[in-house]
């Protein structure tokens, strides 16, 4: 644990080399990256941690915000003397990564944004219904039920039953108030108008069947000066767990390009 004044953040460090920090998604924890740690710890100092409100980290009352998550992340890197780091963020973690790259550029050597978006603005009735459905499930039926709903969406195949059950069990560990605060943190958030300010190499990874459509991600990508995109076919939102070999290879190739460019 590391103390950031009003909160303790849980983190782990594996391996040695250039810092490589992974940021998990909403309702998850650093355990999301179990299938990446061993691979990348062979060549990098891999850092995984739990965002505030998640996992073993502190869960103070809200409100939470994406800039607050990014500030926590920057302070963690600073206290670990791990600046600048390669940053990999998925979903909510990708939003935090965008914010980190904009507000704390000295903390970031490169960005990998996975199944995420630079804004979460409610624009349609369908968007509104989707959010209210999730809020109602959590409030009325609890975290395990929410995990079961998402697990079927993320891991729908019969051969993915074990992955699905692990996901549900992990999700059920969330504390409802902290989860709701973290969820509200992203609603209405946007850094789209600032994407041109991102000054580091940026890789956007999009899964073919993710709910953040790849054509939309590609449209945002055009605003990032050093941005590129890779589509992982046949994958869904939880691509690091669903297709770890392919996912790891994409990131390893990108990081090797940064090393050659030093």
mmCIF file with all atom_site columns, C-alpha atoms in Angstrom, residues 2-3 43 51 62 79-80 89 91 98 112 116 129 153 159 163 168 179 195 210 236 258 261:
data_model
loop_
_atom_site.group_PDB
_atom_site.id
_atom_site.type_symbol
_atom_site.label_atom_id
_atom_site.label_alt_id
_atom_site.label_comp_id
_atom_site.label_asym_id
_atom_site.label_entity_id
_atom_site.label_seq_id
_atom_site.pdbx_PDB_ins_code
_atom_site.Cartn_x
_atom_site.Cartn_y
_atom_site.Cartn_z
_atom_site.occupancy
_atom_site.B_iso_or_equiv
_atom_site.pdbx_formal_charge
_atom_site.auth_seq_id
_atom_site.auth_comp_id
_atom_site.auth_asym_id
_atom_site.auth_atom_id
_atom_site.pdbx_PDB_model_num
ATOM 1  C CA . UNK A 1 2   ? 1.032   3.591   -0.545  1.00 0.00 ? 2   UNK A CA 1
ATOM 2  C CA . UNK A 1 3   ? -0.526  6.532   1.294   1.00 0.00 ? 3   UNK A CA 1
ATOM 3  C CA . UNK A 1 43  ? 11.358  -6.939  -19.798 1.00 0.00 ? 43  UNK A CA 1
ATOM 4  C CA . UNK A 1 51  ? -8.091  2.667   -8.393  1.00 0.00 ? 51  UNK A CA 1
ATOM 5  C CA . UNK A 1 62  ? -17.405 10.533  -3.312  1.00 0.00 ? 62  UNK A CA 1
ATOM 6  C CA . UNK A 1 79  ? 6.070   8.259   -5.204  1.00 0.00 ? 79  UNK A CA 1
ATOM 7  C CA . UNK A 1 80  ? 7.371   5.073   -6.836  1.00 0.00 ? 80  UNK A CA 1
ATOM 8  C CA . UNK A 1 89  ? -5.719  1.385   -19.644 1.00 0.00 ? 89  UNK A CA 1
ATOM 9  C CA . UNK A 1 91  ? -12.429 0.926   -20.445 1.00 0.00 ? 91  UNK A CA 1
ATOM 10 C CA . UNK A 1 98  ? -6.352  9.811   -21.596 1.00 0.00 ? 98  UNK A CA 1
ATOM 11 C CA . UNK A 1 112 ? -2.278  2.181   -24.941 1.00 0.00 ? 112 UNK A CA 1
ATOM 12 C CA . UNK A 1 116 ? -12.390 2.879   -24.274 1.00 0.00 ? 116 UNK A CA 1
ATOM 13 C CA . UNK A 1 129 ? -31.846 3.545   -20.875 1.00 0.00 ? 129 UNK A CA 1
ATOM 14 C CA . UNK A 1 153 ? -22.065 -10.283 -22.359 1.00 0.00 ? 153 UNK A CA 1
ATOM 15 C CA . UNK A 1 159 ? -15.956 -22.758 -23.386 1.00 0.00 ? 159 UNK A CA 1
ATOM 16 C CA . UNK A 1 163 ? -13.642 -17.113 -17.187 1.00 0.00 ? 163 UNK A CA 1
ATOM 17 C CA . UNK A 1 168 ? -18.760 -12.814 -11.575 1.00 0.00 ? 168 UNK A CA 1
ATOM 18 C CA . UNK A 1 179 ? -18.940 1.289   -7.484  1.00 0.00 ? 179 UNK A CA 1
ATOM 19 C CA . UNK A 1 195 ? -6.937  15.185  -27.988 1.00 0.00 ? 195 UNK A CA 1
ATOM 20 C CA . UNK A 1 210 ? -16.916 -4.217  -28.087 1.00 0.00 ? 210 UNK A CA 1
ATOM 21 C CA . UNK A 1 236 ? -15.272 -8.501  -26.886 1.00 0.00 ? 236 UNK A CA 1
ATOM 22 C CA . UNK A 1 258 ? 8.976   2.855   -28.751 1.00 0.00 ? 258 UNK A CA 1
ATOM 23 C CA . UNK A 1 261 ? 12.625  5.046   -31.352 1.00 0.00 ? 261 UNK A CA 1
#
